[in-house]
Coordinates of N, CA and C in Angstrom, one line a residue:
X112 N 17.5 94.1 76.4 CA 18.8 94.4 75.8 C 18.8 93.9 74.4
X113 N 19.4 94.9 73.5 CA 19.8 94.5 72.1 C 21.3 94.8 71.5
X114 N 21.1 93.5 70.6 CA 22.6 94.0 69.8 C 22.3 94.9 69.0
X115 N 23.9 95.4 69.4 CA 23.5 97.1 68.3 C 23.7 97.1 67.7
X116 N 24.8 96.1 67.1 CA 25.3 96.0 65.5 C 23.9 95.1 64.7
X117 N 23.2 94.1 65.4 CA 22.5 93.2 64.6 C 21.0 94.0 64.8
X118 N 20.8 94.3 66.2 CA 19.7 94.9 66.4 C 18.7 93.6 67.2
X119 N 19.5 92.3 66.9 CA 18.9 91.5 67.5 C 18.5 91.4 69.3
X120 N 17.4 90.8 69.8 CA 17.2 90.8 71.2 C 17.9 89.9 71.3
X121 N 18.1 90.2 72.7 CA 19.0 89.2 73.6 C 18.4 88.9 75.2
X122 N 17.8 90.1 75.7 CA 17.1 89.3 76.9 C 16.6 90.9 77.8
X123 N 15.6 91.0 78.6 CA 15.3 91.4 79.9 C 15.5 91.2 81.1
X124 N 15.4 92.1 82.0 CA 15.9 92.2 83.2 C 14.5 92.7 84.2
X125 N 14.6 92.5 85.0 CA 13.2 93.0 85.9 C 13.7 93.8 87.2
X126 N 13.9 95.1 87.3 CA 14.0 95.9 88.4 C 12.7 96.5 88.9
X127 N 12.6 96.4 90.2 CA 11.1 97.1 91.3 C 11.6 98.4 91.9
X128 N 10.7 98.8 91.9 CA 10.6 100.2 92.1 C 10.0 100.1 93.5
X129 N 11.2 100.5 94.6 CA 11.0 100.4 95.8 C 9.7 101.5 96.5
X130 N 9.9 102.6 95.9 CA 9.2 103.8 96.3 C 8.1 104.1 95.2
X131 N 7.5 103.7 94.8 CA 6.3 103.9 93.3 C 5.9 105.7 93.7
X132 N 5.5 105.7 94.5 CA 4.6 107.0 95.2 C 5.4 108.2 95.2
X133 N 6.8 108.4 94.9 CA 7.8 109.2 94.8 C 8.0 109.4 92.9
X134 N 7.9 110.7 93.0 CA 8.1 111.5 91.8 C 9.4 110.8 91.0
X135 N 10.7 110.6 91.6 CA 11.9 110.0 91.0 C 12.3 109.2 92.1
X136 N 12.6 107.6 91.5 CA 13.5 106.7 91.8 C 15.1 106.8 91.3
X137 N 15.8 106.1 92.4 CA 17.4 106.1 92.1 C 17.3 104.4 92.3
X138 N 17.6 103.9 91.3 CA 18.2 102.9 91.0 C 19.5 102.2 90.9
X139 N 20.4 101.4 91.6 CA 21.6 101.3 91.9 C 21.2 99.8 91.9
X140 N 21.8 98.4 90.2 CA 22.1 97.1 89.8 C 23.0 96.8 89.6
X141 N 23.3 95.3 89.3 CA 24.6 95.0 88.6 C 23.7 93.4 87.5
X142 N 23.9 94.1 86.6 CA 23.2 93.2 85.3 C 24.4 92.0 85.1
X143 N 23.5 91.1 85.2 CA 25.3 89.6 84.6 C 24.3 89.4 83.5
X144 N 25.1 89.7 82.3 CA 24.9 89.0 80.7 C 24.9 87.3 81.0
X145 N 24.1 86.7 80.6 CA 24.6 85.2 80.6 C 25.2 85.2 79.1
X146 N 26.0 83.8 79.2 CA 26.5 83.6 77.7 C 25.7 83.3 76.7
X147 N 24.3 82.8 77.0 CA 23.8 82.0 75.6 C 22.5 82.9 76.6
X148 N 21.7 83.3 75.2 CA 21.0 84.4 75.3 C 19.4 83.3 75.6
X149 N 18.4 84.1 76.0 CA 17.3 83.0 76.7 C 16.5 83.0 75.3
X150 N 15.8 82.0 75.4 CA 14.6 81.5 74.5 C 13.4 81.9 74.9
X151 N 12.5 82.2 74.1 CA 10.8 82.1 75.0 C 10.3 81.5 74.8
X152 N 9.4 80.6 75.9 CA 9.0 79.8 76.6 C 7.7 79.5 76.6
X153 N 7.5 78.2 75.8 CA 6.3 77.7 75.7 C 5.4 77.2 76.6
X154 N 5.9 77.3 77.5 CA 5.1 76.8 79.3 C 4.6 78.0 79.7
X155 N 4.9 79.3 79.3 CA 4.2 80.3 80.0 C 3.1 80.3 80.4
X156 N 3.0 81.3 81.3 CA 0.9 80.9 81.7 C 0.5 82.6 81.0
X157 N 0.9 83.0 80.0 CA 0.9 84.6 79.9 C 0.3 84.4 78.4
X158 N -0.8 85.2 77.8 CA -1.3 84.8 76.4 C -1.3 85.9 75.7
X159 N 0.0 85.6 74.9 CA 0.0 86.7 74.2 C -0.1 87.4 72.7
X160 N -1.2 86.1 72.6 CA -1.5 86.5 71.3 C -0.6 85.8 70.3
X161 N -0.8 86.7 68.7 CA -0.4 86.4 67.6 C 0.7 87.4 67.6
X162 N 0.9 88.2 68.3 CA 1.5 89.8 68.2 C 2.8 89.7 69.2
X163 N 2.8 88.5 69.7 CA 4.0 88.5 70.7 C 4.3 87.0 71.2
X164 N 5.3 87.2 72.0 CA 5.9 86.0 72.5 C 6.1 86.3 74.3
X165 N 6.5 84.8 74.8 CA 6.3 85.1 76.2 C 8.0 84.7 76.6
X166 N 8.6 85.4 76.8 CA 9.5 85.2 77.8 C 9.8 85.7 79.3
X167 N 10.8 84.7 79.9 CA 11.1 84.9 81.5 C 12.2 86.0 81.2
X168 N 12.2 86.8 82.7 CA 13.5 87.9 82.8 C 14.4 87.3 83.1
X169 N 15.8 87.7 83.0 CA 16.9 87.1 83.2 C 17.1 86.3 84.7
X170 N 16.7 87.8 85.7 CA 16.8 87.6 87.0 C 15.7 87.7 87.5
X171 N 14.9 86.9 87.3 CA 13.8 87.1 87.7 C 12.4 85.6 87.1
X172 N 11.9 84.9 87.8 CA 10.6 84.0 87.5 C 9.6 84.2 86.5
X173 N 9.7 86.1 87.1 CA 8.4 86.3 86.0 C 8.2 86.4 85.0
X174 N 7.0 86.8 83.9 CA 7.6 86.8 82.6 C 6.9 87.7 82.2
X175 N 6.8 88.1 80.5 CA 6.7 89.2 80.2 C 6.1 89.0 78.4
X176 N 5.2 89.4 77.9 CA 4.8 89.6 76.3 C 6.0 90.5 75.7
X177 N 7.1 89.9 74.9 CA 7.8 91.1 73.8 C 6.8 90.9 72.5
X178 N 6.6 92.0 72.5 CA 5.6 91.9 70.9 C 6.5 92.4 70.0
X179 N 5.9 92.3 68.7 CA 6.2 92.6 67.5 C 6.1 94.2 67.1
X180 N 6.9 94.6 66.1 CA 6.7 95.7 65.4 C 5.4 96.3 65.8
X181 N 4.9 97.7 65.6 CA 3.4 98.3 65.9 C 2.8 97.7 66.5
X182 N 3.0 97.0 67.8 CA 2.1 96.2 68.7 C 2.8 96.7 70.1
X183 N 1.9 96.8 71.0 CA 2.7 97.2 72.4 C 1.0 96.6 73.3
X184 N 2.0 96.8 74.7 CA 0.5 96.6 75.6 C 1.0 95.1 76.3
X185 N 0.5 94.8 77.6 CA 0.8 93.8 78.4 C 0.8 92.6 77.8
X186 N -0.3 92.0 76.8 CA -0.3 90.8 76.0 C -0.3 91.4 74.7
X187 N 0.6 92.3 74.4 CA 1.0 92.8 72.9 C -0.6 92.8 72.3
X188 N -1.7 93.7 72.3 CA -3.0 93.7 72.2 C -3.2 95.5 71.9
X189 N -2.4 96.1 71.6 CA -2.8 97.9 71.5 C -1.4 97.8 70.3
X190 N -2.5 98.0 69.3 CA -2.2 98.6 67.9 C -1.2 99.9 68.1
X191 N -0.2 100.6 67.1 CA -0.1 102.0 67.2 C 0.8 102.0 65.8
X192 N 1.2 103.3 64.9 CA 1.6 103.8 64.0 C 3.5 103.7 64.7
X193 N 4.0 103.4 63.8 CA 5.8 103.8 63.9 C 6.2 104.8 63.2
X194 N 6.8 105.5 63.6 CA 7.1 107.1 63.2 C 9.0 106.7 63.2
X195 N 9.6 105.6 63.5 CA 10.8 105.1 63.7 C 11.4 105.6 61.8
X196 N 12.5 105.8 62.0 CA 12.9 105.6 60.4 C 13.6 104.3 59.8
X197 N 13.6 104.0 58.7 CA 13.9 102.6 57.9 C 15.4 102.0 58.7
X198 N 14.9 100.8 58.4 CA 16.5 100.1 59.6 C 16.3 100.0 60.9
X199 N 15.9 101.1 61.7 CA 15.5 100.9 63.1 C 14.1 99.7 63.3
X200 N 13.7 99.9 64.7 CA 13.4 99.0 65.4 C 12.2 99.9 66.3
X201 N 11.2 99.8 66.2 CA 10.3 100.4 66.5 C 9.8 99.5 68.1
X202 N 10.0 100.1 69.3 CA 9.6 99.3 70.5 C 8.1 99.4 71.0
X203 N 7.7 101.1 70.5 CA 6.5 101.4 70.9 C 6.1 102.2 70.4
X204 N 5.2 103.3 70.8 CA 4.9 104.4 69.5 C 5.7 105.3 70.0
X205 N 6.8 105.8 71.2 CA 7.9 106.7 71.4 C 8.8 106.4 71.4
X206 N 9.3 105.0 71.5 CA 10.6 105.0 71.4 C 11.1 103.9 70.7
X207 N 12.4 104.3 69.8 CA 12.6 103.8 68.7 C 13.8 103.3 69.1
X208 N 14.8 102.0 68.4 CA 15.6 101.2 68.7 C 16.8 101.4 67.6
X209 N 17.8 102.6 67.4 CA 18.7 103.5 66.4 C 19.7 102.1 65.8
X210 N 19.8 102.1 64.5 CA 21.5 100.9 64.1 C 22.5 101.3 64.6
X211 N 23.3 101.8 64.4 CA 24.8 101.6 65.5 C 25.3 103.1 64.4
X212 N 24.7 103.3 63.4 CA 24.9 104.4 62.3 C 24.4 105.7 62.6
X213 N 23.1 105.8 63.2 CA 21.8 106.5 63.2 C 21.9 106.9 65.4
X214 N 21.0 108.1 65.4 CA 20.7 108.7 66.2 C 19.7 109.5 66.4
X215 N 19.0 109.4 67.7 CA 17.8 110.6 67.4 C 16.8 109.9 68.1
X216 N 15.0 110.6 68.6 CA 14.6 110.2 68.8 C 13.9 109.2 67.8
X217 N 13.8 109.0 66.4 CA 13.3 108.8 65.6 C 14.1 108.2 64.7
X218 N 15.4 108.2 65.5 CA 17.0 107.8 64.2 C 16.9 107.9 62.8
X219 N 16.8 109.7 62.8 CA 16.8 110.0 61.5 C 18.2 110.6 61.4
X220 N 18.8 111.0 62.8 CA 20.1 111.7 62.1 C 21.5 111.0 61.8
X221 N 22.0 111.1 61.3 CA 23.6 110.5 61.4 C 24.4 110.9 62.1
X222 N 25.4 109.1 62.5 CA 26.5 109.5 62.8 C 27.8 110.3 61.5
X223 N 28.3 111.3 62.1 CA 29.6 111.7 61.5 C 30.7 110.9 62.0
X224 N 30.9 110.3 63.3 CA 32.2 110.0 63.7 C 32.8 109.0 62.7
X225 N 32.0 107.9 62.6 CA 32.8 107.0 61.6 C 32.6 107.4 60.2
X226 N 33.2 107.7 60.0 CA 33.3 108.2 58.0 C 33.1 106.9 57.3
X227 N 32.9 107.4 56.0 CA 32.7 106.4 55.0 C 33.4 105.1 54.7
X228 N 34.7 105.6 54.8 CA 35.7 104.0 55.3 C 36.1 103.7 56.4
X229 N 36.4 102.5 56.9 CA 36.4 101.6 58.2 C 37.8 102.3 58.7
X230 N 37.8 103.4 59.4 CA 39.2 103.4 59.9 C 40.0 102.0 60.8
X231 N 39.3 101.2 61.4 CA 39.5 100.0 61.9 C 40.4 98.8 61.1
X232 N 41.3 98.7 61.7 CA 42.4 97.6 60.5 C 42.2 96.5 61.3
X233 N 42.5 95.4 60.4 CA 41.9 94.0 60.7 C 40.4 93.4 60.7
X234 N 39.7 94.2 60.0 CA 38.2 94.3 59.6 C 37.7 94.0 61.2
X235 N 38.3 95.2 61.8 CA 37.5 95.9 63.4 C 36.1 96.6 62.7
X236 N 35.3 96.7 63.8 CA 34.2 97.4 63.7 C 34.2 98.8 64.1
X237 N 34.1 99.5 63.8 CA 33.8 101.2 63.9 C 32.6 101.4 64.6
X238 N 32.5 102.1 66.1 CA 31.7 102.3 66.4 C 31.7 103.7 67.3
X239 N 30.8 104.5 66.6 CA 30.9 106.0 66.9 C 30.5 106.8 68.4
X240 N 31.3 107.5 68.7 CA 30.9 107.9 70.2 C 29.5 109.0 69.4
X241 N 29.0 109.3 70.8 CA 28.2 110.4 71.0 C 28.3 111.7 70.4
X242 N 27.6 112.1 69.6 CA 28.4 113.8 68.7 C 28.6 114.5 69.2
X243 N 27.3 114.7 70.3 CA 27.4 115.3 71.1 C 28.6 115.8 72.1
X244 N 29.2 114.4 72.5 CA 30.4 115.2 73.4 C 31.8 115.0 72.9
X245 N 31.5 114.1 71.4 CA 32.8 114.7 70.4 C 32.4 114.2 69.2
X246 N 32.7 115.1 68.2 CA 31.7 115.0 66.7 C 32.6 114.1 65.9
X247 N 33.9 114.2 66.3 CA 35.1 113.1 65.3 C 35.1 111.9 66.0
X248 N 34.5 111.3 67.5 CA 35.2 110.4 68.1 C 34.1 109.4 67.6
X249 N 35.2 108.0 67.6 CA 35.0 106.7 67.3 C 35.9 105.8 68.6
X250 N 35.8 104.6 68.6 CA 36.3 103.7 69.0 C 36.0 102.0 68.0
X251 N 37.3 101.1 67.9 CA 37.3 101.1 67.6 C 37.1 99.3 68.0
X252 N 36.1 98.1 67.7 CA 36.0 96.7 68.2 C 36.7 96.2 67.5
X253 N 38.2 95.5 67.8 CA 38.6 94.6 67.3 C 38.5 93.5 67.1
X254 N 38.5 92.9 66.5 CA 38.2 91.5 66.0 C 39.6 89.9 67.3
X255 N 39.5 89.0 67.2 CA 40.1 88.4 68.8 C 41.8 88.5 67.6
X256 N 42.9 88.8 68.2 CA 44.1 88.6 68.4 C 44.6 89.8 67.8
X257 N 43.6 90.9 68.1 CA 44.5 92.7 67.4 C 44.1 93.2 68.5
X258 N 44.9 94.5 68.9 CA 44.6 95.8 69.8 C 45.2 96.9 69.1
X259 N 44.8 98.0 69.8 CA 45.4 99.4 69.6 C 43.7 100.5 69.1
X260 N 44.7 101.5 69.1 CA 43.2 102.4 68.9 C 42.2 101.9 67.9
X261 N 43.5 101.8 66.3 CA 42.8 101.2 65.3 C 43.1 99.6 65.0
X262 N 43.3 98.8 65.7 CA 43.3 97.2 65.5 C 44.7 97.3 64.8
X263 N 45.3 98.2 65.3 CA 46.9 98.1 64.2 C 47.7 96.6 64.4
X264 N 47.9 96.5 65.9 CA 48.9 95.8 66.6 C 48.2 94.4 66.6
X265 N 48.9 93.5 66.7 CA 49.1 92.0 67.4 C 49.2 92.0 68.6
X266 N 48.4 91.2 69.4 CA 47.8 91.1 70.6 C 48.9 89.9 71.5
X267 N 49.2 89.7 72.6 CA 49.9 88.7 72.7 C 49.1 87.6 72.7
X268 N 49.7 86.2 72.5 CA 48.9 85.5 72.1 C 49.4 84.2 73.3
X269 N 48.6 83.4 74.3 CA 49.1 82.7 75.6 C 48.1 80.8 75.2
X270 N 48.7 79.9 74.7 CA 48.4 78.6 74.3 C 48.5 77.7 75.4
X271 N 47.3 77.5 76.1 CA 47.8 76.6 77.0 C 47.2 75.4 76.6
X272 N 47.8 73.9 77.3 CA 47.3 72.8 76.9 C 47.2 71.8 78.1
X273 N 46.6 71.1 78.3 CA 45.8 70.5 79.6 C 46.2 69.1 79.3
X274 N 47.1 68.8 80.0 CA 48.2 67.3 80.6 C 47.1 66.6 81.1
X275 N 46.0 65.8 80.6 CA 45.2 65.5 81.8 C 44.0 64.9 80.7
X276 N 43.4 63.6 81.3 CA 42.0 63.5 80.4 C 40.8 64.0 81.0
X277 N 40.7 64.9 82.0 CA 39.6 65.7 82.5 C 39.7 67.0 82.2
X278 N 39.3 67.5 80.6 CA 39.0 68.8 80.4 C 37.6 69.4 80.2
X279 N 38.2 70.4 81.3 CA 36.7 71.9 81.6 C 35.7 71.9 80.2
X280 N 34.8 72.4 80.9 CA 33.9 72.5 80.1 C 34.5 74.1 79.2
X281 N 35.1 75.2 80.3 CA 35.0 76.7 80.2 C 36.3 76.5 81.6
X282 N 36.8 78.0 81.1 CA 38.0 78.6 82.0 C 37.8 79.6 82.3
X283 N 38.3 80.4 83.6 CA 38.5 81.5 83.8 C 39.8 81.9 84.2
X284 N 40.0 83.1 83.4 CA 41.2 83.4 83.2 C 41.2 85.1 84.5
X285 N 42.1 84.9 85.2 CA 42.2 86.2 86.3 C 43.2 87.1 86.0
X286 N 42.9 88.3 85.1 CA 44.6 88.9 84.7 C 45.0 89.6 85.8
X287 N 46.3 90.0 86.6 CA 46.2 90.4 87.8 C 47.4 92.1 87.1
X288 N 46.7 92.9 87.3 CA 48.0 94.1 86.8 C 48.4 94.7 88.5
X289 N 49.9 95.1 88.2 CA 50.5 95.3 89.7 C 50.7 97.0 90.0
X290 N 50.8 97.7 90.4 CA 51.2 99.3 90.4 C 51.9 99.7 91.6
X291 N 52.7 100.3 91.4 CA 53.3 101.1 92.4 C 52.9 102.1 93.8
X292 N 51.8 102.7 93.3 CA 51.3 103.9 94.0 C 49.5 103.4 94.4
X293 N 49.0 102.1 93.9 CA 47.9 102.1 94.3 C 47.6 100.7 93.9
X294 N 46.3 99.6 94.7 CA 46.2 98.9 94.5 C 45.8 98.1 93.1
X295 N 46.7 96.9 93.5 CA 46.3 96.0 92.2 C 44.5 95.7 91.5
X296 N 44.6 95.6 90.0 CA 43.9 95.5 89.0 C 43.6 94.4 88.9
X297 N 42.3 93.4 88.8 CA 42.3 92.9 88.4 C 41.0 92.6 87.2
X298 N 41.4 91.6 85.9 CA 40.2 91.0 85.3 C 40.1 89.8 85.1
X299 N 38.9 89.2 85.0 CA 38.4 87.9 84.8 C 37.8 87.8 83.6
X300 N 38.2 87.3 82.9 CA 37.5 86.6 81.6 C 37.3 84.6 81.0
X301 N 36.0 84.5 80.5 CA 36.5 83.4 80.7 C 36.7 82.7 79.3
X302 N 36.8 81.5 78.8 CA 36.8 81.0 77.8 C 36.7 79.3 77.5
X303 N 35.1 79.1 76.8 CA 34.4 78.0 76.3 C 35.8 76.7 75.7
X304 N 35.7 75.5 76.3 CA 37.0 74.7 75.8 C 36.0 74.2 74.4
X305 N 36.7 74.0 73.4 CA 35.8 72.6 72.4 C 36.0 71.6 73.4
X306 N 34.8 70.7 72.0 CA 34.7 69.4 72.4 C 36.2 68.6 71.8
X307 N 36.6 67.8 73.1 CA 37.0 66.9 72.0 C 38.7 67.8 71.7
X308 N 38.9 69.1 72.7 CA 40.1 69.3 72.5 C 41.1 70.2 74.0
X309 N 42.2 69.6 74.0 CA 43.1 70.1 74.8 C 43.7 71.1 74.9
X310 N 44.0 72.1 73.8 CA 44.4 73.4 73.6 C 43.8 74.4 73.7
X311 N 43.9 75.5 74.4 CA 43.0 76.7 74.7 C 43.8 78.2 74.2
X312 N 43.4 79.1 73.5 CA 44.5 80.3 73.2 C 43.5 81.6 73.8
X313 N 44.6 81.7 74.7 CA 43.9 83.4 75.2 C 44.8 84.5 74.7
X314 N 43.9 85.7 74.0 CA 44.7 86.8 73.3 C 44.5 87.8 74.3
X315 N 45.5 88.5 74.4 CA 45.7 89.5 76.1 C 45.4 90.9 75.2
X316 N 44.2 91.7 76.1 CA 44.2 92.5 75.3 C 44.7 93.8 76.1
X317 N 44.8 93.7 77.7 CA 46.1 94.7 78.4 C 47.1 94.3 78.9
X318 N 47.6 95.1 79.3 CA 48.9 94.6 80.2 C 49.1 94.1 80.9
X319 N 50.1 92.7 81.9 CA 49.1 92.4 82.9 C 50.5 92.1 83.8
X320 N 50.8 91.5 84.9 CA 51.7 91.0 85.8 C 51.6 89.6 86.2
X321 N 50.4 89.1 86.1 CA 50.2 87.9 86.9 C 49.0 87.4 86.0
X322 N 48.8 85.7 85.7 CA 48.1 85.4 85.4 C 47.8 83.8 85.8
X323 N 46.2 84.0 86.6 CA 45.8 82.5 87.0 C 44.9 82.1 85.8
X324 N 44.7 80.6 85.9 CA 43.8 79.8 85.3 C 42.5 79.1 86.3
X325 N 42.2 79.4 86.4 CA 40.9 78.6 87.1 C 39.8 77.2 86.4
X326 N 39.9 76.4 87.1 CA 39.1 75.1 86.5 C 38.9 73.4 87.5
X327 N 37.5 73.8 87.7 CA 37.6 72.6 88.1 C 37.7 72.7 90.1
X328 N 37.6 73.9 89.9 CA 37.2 74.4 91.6 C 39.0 74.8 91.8
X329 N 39.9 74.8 90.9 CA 41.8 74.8 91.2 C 41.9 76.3 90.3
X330 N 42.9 76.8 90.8 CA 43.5 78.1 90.1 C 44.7 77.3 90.1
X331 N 45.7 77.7 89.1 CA 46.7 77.7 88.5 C 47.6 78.7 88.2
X332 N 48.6 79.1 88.7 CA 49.4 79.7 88.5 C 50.0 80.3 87.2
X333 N 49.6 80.4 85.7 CA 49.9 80.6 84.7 C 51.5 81.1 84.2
X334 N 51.3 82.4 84.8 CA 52.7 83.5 84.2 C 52.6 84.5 85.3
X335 N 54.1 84.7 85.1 CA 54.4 85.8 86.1 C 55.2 86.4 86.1
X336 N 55.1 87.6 85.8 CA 56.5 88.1 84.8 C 56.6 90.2 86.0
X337 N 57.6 90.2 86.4 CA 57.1 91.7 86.8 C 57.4 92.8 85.9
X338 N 57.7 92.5 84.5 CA 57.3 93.7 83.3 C 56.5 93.1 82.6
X339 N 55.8 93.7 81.8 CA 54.8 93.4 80.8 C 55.6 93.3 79.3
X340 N 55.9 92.3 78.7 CA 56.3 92.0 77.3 C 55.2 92.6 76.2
X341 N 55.3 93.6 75.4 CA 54.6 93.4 74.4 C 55.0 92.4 73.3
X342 N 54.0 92.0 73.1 CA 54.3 91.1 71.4 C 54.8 89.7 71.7
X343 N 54.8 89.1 72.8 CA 55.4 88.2 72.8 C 54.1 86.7 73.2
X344 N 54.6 85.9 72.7 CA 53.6 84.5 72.4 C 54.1 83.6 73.7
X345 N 53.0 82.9 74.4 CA 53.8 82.2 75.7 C 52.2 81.0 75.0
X346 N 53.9 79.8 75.7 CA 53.0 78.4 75.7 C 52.9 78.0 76.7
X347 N 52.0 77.2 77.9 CA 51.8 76.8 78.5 C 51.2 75.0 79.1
X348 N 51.8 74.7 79.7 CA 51.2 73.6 79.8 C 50.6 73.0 81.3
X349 N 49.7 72.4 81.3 CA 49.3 72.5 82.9 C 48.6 71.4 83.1
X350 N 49.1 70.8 84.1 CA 48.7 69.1 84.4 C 47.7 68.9 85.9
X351 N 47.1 68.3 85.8 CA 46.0 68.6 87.0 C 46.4 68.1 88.1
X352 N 47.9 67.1 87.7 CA 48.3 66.5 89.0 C 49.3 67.0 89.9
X353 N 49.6 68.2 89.2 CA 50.9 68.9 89.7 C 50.4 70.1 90.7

């Protein structure tokens, strides 16, 4: 996996192929991102040269040679030409790694969706859908405390502070949305505390009915409102003894 805005790696995954002997496999995972992206590993038992490095898969013991630019092959050891275009990321001699601008097998073509200026307010990031199945469409990464198509709006903004000299390392936050005609929504997100501080700010970026705090093996009752306020700032305070 790479970032697409930086292009940077971030990590592998190891899926087996139950049936090898079969023309097509159907594959059916569920990938968990960790937070802090892996390092490679000077203990390997895997030698891979000047041309690469050894890292473990995310889910998985084993490990694996990422090589460098025009280098491929189990211990990054088979030379090959890049036919990739400037900017991109060349993985092997067929397949190329496109900037977030670019498309193609070779990312020579451009995106149209995002035009020349940032439609995105609040210096959001522009990021173009597929031309293919719409030539104008974008969406649109906000930057933390805006929403809306284009980052127009202010987000609500929920300050909680922790009555207590035992603060979490990290929180999870459970947003619970309620509906009428079909079961409840829910999301979990979580959020890293500082060091050395008691205030935490979560920016809501949908609608929601119900909100727990989790920490410390305890959920918390947060807010509970049965309409959804836009625009509105809630403070909170929550004591471990209560």
């Amino acid at each position: 996996m790479f970032d697409k805005i930086t292009l940077n790696y971030y990590g592998s995954w190891y899926l087996s192929i139950p049936f090898p002997f079969l023309s097509v496999n159907r594959l059916s995972t569920q990938l968990i991102v960790p937070y802090e992206k892996p390092e490679f590993s000077k203990n390997c038992s895997l030698e891979c040269g000047i041309h690469g490095k050894c890292f473990y898969y995310i889910n998985s013991p084993k490990s694996f040679c990422k090589c460098v630019q025009e280098y491929s092959g189990r211990f990054c050891h088979l030379k090959h030409e890049c036919s990739c275009s400037p900017n991109s990321i060349c993985l092997n001699s067929s397949i190329c790694l496109c900037p977030l601008n670019k498309f193609g097998s070779k990312c020579f073509l451009q995106h149209t969706s995002c035009p020349l200026y940032n439609p995105c307010q609040k210096n959001g990031q522009c990021i173009p859908i597929n031309d293919r199945i719409n030539k104008n469409g974008f969406i649109c990464l906000c930057n933390e405390g805006y929403i809306g198509l284009n980052c127009e709006y202010k987000s609500n903004r929920i300050d909680i502070t922790f009555r207590t000299d035992v603060i979490p390392l990290v929180i999870f936050a459970h947003w619970i949305r309620a509906f009428d005609d079909r079961r409840h929504q829910r999301t979990t997100t979580f959020k890293k505390v500082l060091f050395d501080q008691h205030l935490v700010t979560l920016f809501v970026k949908e609608p929601f009915n119900v909100l727990f705090i989790e920490y410390l093996n305890n959920s918390y009752l947060t807010v509970l409102r049965e309409e959804f306020i836009p625009l509105d700032d809630i403070s909170i305070d929550i004591n471990i003894d209560n």
